Coordinates of C-alpha atoms and ligand atoms in Angstrom, one line a residue:
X41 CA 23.9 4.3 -20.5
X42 CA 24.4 7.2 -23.4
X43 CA 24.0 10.1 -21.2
X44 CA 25.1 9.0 -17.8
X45 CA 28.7 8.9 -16.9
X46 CA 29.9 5.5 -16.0
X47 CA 30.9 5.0 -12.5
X48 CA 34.1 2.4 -12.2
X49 CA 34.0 0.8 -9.3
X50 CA 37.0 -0.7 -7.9
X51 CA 35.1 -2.5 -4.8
X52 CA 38.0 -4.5 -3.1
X53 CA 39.2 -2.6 0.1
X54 CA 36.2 0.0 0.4
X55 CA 34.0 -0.9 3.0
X56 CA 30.5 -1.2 1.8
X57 CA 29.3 2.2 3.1
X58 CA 32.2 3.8 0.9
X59 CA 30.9 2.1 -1.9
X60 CA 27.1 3.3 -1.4
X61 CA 28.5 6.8 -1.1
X62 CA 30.8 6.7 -3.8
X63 CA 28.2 5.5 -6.0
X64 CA 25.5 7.7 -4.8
X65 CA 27.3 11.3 -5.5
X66 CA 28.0 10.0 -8.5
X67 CA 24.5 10.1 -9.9
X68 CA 24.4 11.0 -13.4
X69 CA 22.3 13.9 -14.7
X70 CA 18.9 13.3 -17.4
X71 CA 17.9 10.2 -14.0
X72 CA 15.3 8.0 -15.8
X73 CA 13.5 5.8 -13.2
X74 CA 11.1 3.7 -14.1
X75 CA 7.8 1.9 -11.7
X76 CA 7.0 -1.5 -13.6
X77 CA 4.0 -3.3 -11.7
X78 CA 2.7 -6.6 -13.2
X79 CA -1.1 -5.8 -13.4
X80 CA -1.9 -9.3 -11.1
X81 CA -4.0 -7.7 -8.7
X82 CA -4.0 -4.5 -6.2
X83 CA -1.0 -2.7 -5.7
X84 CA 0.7 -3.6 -2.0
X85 CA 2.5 -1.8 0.3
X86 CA 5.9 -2.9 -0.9
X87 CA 4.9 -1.7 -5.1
X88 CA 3.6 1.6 -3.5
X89 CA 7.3 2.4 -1.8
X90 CA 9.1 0.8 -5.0
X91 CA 6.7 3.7 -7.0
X92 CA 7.5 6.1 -4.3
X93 CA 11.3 5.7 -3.9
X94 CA 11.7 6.0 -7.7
X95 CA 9.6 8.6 -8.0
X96 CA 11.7 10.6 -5.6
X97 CA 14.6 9.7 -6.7
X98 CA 13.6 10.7 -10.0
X99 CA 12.4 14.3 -8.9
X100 CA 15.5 15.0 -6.5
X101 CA 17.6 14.3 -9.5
X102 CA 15.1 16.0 -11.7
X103 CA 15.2 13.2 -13.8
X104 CA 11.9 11.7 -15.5
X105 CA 9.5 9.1 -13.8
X106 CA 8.2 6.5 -16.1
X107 CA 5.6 4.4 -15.5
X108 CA 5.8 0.6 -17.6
X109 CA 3.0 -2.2 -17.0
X110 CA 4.5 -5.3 -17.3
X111 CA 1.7 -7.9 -18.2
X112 CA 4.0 -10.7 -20.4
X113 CA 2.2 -13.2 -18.1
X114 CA -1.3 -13.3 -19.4
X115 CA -2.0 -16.0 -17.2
X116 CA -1.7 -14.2 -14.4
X117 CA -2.7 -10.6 -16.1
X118 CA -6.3 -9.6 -14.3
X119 CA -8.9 -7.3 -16.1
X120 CA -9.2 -4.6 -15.1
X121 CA -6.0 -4.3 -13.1
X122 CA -4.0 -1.5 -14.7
X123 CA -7.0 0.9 -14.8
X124 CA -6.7 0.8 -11.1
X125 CA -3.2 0.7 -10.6
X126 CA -2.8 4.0 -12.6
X127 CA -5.9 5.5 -10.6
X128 CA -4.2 4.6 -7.1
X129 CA -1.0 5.8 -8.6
X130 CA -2.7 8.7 -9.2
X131 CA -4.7 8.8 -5.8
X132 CA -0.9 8.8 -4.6
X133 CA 0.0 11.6 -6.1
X134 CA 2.7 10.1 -7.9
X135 CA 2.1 10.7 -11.3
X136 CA 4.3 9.3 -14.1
X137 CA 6.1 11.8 -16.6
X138 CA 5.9 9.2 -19.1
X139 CA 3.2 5.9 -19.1
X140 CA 0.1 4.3 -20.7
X141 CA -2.0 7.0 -19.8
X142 CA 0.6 10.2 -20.2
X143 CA 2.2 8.7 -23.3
X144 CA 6.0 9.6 -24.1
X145 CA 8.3 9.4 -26.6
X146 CA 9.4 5.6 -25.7
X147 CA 6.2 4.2 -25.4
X148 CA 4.3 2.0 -26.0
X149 CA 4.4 1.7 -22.2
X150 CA 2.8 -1.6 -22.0
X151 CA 4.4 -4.8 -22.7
X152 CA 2.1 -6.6 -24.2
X153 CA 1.9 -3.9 -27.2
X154 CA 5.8 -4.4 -27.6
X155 CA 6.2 -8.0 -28.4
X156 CA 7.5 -7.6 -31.6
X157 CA 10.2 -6.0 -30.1
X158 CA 11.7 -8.8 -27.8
X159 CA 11.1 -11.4 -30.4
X160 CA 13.8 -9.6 -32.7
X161 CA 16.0 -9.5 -29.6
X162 CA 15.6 -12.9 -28.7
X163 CA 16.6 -14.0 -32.0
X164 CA 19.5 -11.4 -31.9
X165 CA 20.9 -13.3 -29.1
X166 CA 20.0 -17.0 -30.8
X167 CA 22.1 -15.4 -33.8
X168 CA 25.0 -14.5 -31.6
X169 CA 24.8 -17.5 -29.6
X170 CA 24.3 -16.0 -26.2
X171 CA 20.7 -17.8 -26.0
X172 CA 19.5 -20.9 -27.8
X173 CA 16.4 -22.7 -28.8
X174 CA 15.3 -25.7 -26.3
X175 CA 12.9 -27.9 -27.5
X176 CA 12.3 -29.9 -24.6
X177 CA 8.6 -31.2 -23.9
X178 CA 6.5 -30.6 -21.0
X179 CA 6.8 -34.3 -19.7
X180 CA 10.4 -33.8 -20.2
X181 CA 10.6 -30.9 -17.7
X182 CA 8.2 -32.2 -15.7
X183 CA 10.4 -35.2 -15.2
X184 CA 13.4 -33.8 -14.4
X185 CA 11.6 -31.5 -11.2
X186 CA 10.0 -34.7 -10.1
X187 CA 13.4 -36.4 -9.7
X188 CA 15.2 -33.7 -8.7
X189 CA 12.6 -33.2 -5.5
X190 CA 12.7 -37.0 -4.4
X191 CA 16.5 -36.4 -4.5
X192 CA 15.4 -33.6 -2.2
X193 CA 17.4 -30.9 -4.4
X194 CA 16.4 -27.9 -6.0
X195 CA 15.0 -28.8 -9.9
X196 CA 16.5 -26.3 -12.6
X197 CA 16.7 -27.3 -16.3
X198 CA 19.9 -29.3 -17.0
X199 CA 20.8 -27.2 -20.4
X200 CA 20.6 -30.0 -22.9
X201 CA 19.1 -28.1 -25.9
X202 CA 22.2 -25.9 -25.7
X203 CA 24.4 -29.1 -26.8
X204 CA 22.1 -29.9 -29.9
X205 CA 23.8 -30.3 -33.1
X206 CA 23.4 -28.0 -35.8
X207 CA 21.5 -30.8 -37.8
X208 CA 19.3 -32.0 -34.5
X209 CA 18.3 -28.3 -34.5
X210 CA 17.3 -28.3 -37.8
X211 CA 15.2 -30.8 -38.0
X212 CA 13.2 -30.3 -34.9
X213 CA 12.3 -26.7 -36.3
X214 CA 11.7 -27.9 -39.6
X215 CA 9.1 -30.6 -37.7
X216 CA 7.9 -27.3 -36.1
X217 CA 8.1 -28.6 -32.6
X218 CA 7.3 -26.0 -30.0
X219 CA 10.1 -24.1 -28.2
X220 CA 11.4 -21.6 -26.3
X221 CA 14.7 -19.7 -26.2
X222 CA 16.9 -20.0 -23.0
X223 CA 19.6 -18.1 -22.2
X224 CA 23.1 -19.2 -21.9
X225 CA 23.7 -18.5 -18.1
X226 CA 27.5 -17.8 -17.5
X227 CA 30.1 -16.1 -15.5
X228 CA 27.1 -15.0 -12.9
X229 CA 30.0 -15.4 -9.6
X230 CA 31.6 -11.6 -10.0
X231 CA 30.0 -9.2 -7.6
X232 CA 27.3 -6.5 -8.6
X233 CA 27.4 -3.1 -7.0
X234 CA 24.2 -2.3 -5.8
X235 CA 23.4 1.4 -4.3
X236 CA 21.9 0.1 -1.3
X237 CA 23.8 -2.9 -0.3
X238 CA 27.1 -2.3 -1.9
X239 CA 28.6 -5.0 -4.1
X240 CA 26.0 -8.2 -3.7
X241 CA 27.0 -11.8 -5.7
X242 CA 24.8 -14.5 -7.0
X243 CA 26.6 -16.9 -8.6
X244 CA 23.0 -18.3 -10.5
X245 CA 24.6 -20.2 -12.8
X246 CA 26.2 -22.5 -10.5
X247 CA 22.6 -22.6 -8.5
X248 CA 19.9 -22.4 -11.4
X249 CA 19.5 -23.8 -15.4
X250 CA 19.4 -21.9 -17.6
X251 CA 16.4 -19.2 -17.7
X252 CA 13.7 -19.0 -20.8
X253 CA 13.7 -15.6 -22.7
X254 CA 10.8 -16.1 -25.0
X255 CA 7.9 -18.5 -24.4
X256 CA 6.4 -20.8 -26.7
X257 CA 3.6 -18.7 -27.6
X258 CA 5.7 -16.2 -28.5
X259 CA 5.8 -13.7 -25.4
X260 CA 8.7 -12.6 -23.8
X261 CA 9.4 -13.8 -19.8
X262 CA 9.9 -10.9 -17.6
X263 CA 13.9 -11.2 -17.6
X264 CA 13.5 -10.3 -21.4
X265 CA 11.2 -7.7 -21.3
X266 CA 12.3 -6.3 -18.4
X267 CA 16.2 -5.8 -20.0
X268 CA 15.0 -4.5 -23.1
X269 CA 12.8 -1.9 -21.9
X270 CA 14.8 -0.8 -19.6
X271 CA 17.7 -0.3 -22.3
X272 CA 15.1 0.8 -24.9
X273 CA 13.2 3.6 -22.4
X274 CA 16.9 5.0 -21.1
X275 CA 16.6 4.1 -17.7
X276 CA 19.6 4.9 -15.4
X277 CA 18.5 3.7 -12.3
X278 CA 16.6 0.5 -11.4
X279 CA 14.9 0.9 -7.3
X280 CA 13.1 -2.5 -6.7
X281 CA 12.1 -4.9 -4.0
X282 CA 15.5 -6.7 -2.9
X283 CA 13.6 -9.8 -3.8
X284 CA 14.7 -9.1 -7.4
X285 CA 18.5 -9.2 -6.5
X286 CA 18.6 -12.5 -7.5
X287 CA 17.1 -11.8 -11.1
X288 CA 19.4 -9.0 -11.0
X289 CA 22.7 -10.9 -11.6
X290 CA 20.8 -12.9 -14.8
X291 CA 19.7 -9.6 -16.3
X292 CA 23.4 -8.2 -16.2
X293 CA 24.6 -11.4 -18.3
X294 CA 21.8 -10.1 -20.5
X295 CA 23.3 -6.4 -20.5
X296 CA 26.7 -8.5 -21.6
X297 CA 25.3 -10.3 -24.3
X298 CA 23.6 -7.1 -26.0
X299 CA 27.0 -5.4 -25.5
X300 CA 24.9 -2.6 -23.4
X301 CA 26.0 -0.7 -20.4
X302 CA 23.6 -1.7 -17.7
X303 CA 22.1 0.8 -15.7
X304 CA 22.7 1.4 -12.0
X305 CA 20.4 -1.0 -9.2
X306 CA 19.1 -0.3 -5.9
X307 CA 17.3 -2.7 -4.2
X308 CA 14.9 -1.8 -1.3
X309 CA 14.6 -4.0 1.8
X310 CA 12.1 -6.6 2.5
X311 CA 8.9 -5.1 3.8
X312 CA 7.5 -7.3 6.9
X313 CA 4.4 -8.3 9.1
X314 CA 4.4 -6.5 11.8
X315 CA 5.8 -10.0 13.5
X316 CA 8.3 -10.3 11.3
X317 CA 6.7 -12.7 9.0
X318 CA 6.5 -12.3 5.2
X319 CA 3.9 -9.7 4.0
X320 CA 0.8 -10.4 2.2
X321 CA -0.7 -13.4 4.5
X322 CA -3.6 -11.7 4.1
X323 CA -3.6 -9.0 1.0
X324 CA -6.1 -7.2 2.1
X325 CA -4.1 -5.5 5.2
X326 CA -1.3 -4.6 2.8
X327 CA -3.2 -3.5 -0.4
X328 CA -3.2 0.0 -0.9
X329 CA -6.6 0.3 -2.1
X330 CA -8.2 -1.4 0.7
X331 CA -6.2 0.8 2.6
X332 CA -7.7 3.6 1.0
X333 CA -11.2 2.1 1.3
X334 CA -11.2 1.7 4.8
X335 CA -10.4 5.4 5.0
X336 CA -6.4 5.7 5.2
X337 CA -5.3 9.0 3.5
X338 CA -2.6 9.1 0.9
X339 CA -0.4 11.3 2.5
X340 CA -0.6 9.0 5.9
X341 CA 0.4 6.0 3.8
X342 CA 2.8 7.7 1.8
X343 CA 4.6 8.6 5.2
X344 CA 4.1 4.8 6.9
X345 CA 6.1 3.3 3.5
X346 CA 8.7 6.7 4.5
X347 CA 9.0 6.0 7.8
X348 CA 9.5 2.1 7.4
X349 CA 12.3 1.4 5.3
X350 CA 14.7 4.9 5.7
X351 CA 16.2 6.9 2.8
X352 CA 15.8 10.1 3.8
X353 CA 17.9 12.8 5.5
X354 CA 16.1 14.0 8.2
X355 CA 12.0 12.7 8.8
X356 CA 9.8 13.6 11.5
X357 CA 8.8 10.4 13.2
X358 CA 5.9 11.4 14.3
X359 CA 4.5 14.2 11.9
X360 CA 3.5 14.2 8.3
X361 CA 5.9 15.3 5.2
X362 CA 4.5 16.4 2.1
X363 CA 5.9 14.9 -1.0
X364 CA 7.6 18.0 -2.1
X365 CA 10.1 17.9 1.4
X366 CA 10.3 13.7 1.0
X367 CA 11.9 14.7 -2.8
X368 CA 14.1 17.4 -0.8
X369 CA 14.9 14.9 1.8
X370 CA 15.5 11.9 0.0
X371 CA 18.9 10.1 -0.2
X372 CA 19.3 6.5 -1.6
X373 CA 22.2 5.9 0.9
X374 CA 20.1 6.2 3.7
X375 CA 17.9 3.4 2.7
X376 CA 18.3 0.2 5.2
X377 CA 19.4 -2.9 4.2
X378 CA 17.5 -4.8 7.1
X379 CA 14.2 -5.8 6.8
X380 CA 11.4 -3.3 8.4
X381 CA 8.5 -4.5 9.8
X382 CA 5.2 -2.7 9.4
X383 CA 4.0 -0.9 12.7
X384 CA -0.2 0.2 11.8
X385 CA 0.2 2.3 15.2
X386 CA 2.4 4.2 13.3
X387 CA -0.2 4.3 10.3
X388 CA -3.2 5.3 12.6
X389 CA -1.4 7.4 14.4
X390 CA -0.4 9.3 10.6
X391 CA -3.7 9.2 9.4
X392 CA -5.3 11.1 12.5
X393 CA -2.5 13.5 11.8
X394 CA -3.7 13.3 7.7
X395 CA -7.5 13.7 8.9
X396 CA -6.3 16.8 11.0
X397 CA -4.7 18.7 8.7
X398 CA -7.3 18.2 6.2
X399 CA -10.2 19.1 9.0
X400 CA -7.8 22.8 9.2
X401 CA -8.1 23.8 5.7
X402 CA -11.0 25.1 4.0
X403 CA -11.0 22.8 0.3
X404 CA -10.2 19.5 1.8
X405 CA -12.4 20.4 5.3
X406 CA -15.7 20.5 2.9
X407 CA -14.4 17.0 1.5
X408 CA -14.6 15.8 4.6
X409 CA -17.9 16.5 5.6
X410 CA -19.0 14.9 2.3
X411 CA -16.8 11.6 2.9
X412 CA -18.9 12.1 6.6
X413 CA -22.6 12.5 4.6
X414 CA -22.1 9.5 2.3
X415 CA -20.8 7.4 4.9
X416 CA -23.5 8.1 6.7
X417 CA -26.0 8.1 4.2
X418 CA -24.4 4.6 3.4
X419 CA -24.3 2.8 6.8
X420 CA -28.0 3.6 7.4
X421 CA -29.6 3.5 3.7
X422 CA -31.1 -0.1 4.8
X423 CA -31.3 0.1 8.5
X424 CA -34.4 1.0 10.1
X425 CA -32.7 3.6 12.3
X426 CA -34.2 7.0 11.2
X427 CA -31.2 9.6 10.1
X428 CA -32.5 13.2 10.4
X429 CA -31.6 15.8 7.6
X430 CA -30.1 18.1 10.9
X431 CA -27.3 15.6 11.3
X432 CA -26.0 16.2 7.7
X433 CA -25.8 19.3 8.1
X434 CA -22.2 21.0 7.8
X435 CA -22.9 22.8 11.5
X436 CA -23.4 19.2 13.1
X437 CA -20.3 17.0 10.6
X438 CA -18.1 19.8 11.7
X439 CA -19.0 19.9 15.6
X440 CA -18.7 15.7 15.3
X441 CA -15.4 16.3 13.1
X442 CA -13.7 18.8 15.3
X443 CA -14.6 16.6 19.0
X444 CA -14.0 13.0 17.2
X445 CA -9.9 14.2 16.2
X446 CA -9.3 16.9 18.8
X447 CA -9.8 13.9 20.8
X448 CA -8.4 11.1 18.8
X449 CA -11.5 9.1 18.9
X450 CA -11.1 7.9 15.6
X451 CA -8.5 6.7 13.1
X452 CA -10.5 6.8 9.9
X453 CA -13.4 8.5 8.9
X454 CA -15.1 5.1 8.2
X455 CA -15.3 4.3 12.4
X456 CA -17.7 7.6 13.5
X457 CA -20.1 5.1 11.7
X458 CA -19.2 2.1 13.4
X459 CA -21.3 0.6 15.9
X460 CA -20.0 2.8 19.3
X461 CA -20.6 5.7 17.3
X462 CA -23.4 5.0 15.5
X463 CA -25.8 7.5 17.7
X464 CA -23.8 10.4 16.6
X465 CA -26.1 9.9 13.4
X466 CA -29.0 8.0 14.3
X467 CA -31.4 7.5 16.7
X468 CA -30.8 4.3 18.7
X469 CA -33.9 1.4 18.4
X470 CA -35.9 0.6 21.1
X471 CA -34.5 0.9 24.9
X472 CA -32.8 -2.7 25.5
X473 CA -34.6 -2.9 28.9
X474 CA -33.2 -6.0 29.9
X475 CA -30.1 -4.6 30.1
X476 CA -30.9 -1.2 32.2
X477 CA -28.9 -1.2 35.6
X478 CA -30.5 -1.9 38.8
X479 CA -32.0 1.4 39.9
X480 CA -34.8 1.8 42.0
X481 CA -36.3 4.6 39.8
X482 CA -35.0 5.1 36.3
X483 CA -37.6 7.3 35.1
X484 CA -37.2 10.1 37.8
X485 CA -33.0 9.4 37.3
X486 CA -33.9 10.3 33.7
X487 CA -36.5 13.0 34.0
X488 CA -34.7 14.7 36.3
X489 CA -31.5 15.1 34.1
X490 CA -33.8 16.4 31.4
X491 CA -35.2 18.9 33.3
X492 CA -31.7 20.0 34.5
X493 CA -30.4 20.1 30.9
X494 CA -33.5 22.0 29.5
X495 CA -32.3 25.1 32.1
X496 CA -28.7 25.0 30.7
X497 CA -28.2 27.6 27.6
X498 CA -26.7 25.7 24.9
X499 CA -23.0 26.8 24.8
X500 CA -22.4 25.8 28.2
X501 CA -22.9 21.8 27.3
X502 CA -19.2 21.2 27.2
X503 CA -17.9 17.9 28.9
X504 CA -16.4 20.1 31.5
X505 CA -19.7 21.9 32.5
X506 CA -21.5 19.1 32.2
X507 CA -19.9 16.6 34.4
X508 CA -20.7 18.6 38.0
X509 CA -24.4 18.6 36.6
X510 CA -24.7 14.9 35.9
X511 CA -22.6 14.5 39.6
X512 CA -25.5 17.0 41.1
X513 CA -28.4 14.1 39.4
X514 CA -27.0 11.4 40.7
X515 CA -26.6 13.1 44.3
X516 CA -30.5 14.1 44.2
X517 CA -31.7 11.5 43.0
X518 CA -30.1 9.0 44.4
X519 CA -29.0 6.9 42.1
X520 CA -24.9 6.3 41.9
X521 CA -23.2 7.9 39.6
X522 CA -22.1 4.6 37.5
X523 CA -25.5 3.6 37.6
X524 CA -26.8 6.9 36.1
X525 CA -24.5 6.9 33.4
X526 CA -25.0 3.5 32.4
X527 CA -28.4 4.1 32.2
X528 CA -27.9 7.7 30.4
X529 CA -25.7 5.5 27.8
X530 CA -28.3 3.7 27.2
X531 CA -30.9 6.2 26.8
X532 CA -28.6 8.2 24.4
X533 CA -26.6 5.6 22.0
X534 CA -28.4 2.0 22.9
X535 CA -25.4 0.3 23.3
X536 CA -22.9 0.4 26.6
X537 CA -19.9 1.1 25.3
X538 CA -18.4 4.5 23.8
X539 CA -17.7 7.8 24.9
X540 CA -18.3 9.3 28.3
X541 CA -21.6 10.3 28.8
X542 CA -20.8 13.8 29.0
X543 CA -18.8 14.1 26.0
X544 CA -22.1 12.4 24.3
X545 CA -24.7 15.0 25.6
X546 CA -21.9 17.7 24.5
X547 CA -21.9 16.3 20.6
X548 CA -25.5 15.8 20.3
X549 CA -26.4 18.5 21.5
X550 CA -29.7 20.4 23.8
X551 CA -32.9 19.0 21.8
X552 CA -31.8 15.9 20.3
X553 CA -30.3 14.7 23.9
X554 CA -33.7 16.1 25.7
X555 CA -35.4 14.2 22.8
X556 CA -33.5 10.6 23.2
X557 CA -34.1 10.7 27.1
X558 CA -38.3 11.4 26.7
X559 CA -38.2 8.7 24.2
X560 CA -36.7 6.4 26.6
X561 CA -39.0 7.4 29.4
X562 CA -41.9 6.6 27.7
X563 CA -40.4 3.0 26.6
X564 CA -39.8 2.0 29.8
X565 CA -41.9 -0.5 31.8
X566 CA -44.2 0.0 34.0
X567 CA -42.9 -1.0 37.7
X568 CA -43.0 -4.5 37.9
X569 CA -43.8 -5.3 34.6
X570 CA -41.1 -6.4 31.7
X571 CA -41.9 -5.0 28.1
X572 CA -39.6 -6.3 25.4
X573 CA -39.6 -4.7 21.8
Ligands
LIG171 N1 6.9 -6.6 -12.9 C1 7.8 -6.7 -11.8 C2 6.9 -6.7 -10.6 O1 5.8 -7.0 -10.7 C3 8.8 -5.6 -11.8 C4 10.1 -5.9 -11.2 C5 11.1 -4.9 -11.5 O2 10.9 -3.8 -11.0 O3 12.0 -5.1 -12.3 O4 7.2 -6.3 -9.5

């Protein structure tokens, strides 16, 4: 590459972490990275820490970040796609230097808008005999996969089009039969240094046929595109998913065959399942915007991608890093080379941290309690349980806010509105009666704790105050102490599950819990009568 100095690297008797290091402090200066997502759908977990890692690498190099969409593949191209793959970039924080939206000097940064330019490579090649036109037919192919699985091998093209003769050549094009160009894969064996797994080898040519350039109608396959941008933008440093090592190897006999210095490659390990099992069995749970939806904050899952794969000199564990100390800490040779499984305890656990911080300062704290409002709004805009204007109120979001994370009640914002917490916001339907425990005299149990409550000042409802009081109910009235809080449960929230009772009262607060218990008084039945709403 022009302005990078070349690293020879004489691999044989260097172990591999000798080689990583020797190749990492010799990163050039002007570091072009580049993030190249195909826009086939939402961007996953393992596209947001290829962004990420070149990203960083780019700013701890202060190099230049460029963003390329790579949608050659109409077929699988969805509307719509890119607009949302810049917005989460942006969501991210990692904004390109140079892209679609920023613009650059090397643009156009979409490859769709460049196919010009990879035609008039692919015939450069044709021209210099590196690549070749194949005109073999669908049914042709097709034929030579079926035999080649009830042999039980692996089908690749068997390279005939690159024996035609001059004059068989001819007149096929002159016949204007469809074809594509291939290139002529050879001398693939010789290792590659890569920065993370030092020198790697895929001999592809002795495993695969030979791979197509340019498509029939014209558009270039990724291999193509991929090359040539890369060489046309300047990029120095290639950081991808290992799962293009393979494709690696082809594009350096592509590199050859221009006569151009390819740039240095880093491949990042295989993200996993948290079993171990390939990602994306289900894409929701690994797309970053349904991440985001369900309320995970960008700096929590900026961290998880961190924390998972290595490449940095020292990380907290267990805390959160802002993206200006991940660009001071980064260090390619402290990626891993094994595969990392996902661990979401390790994301929830980051996002309550996330949901913390942002709770402690003022901007991001008023956010929150609109993220709170329209949630709520939201979850009960169609439900016939009655929100009160109080509860939206920035006294109340904050008092629910600051007991729901001191307390690590909740992971995402999304679950105060979730069924357990729903009573926070609304008040619950009518008493489930058939479900009340046994106890001889409900209403007194209930009347009696209003009463108490009614001579307690406000500020002294905390959990801790409030427990001996609910203990001093259940002793006068007889009822057991279970039993009374079941039944308060009820009273309060509808359902049996949730918090502690006392931590309930302590949220909600003097009136509204003095409120909820009269309402349930007067709904229950008369003795020996069952009423059902
Ligand atoms: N467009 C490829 C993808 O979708 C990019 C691979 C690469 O980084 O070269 O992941």
């Amino acid at each position: 590459m022009p302005n990078c100095l070349s690293v020879q690297l004489v691999t044989s008797g260097l172990s591999q972490l000798a080689v990583r290091h020797l190749r990492t402090s010799a990163i050039c200066q002007n570091v072009r990275t580049r993030f190249a997502p195909s826009p086939t759908g939402d961007l996953h977990l393992g596209s947001l820490r290829s962004a990420l890692y070149n990203y960083l690498f780019a700013r701890s190099h202060g190099g230049t970040f460029v963003l390329r969409i790579e949608d050659t593949d109409r077929s699988r191209t969805v509307p719509g796609a890119t607009d949302r793959l810049l917005s989460t970039l942006q969501t991210m924080g990692l904004c390109p230097d140079e892209g679609p939206s920023v613009g650059g000097a090397r643009g156009p940064y979409v490859q769709s808008e460049r196919t010009a330019l990879y035609q008039e490579h692919a015939e450069q090649l044709v021209a210099s005999g590196a690549a070749y036109r194949c005109f073999c037919s669908r049914g042709r192919l097709d034929l030579l996969r079926r035999k080649a699985v009830s042999r039980a091998e692996k089908p690749r093209y068997d390279n005939r089009c690159r024996h035609l003769t001059d004059d068989k050549r001819r007149h096929l094009l002159e016949r204007g039969v469809k074809h594509v160009v291939r290139l002529k894969l050879e001398d693939t064996a010789a290792p590659f240094p890569d920065l993370v797994y030092g020198p790697v080898a895929f001999d592809v040519a002795a495993q695969e046929g030979d791979p197509v350039l340019l498509k029939a109608d014209g558009f270039p396959t990724y291999h193509l595109a991929s090359v040539v941008d890369d060489r046309m933008m300047g990029v120095t440093h290639v950081l991808r998913g290992v799962e293009w090592q393979v494709s690696t190897s082809k594009h350096l006999v592509l590199y050859r065959a221009f006569g151009w210095e390819p740039p240095q490659f880093a491949h990042l390990p295989l993200i996993t399942n948290p079993d171990g099992t390939k990602l994306s069995k289900r894409h929701s749970d690994v797309s970053v915007e349904s991440h985001l939806a369900r309320g995970f904050q960008p700096e929590a899952l900026l961290n998880y991608v961190c924390l998972t794969g290595g490449g940095f000199r020292q990380l907290e564990q267990t805390a959160l890093t802002d993206l200006t100390h991940l660009i001071e800490q980064f260090d390619l040779s402290r990626v891993h080379t094994n595969s990392c499984r996902l661990d979401p305890h390790r994301l929830h656990h980051l996002n309550q941290l996330a949901l913390r911080r942002r709770f402690s300062s003022p901007g991001p704290r008023a956010e929150l309690f609109e993220t709170v409002r329209q949630l709520v709004t939201g979850r009960f805009k169609d439900s016939d349980h009655a929100v009160s204007q109080r509860v939206l109120e920035d006294q109340y979001v904050e008092k629910v806010l600051a007991w729901a994370l001191e307390e690590g009640r909740v992971t995402t914002l999304q679950e105060l509105v979730g069924r357990d917490l729903a009573y926070l916001w609304a008040v619950p339907g009518c008493l489930p009666v058939g479900r009340l425990p046994a106890v001889a005299d409900p209403g007194g149990a209930l009347r009696l704790t209003a009463a108490e409550l009614a001579a307690w000042p406000e500020e002294d409802l905390t959990r801790e105050r409030l427990v001996p009081l609910l203990r001093a109910v259940s002793e006068r009235s007889q009822v057991k102490f279970g039993a009374l809080m079941r039944l308060l449960r009820l009273a309060l929230s509808g359902v049996e599950e949730g918090p502690g009772v006392a931590e309930m009262i302590a949220v909600l607060g003097h009136a509204e819990t003095i409120q909820r218990i009269t309402s349930c008084i007067s709904q229950l039945p008369a003795e020996g009568t069952v009423q059902s709403c």
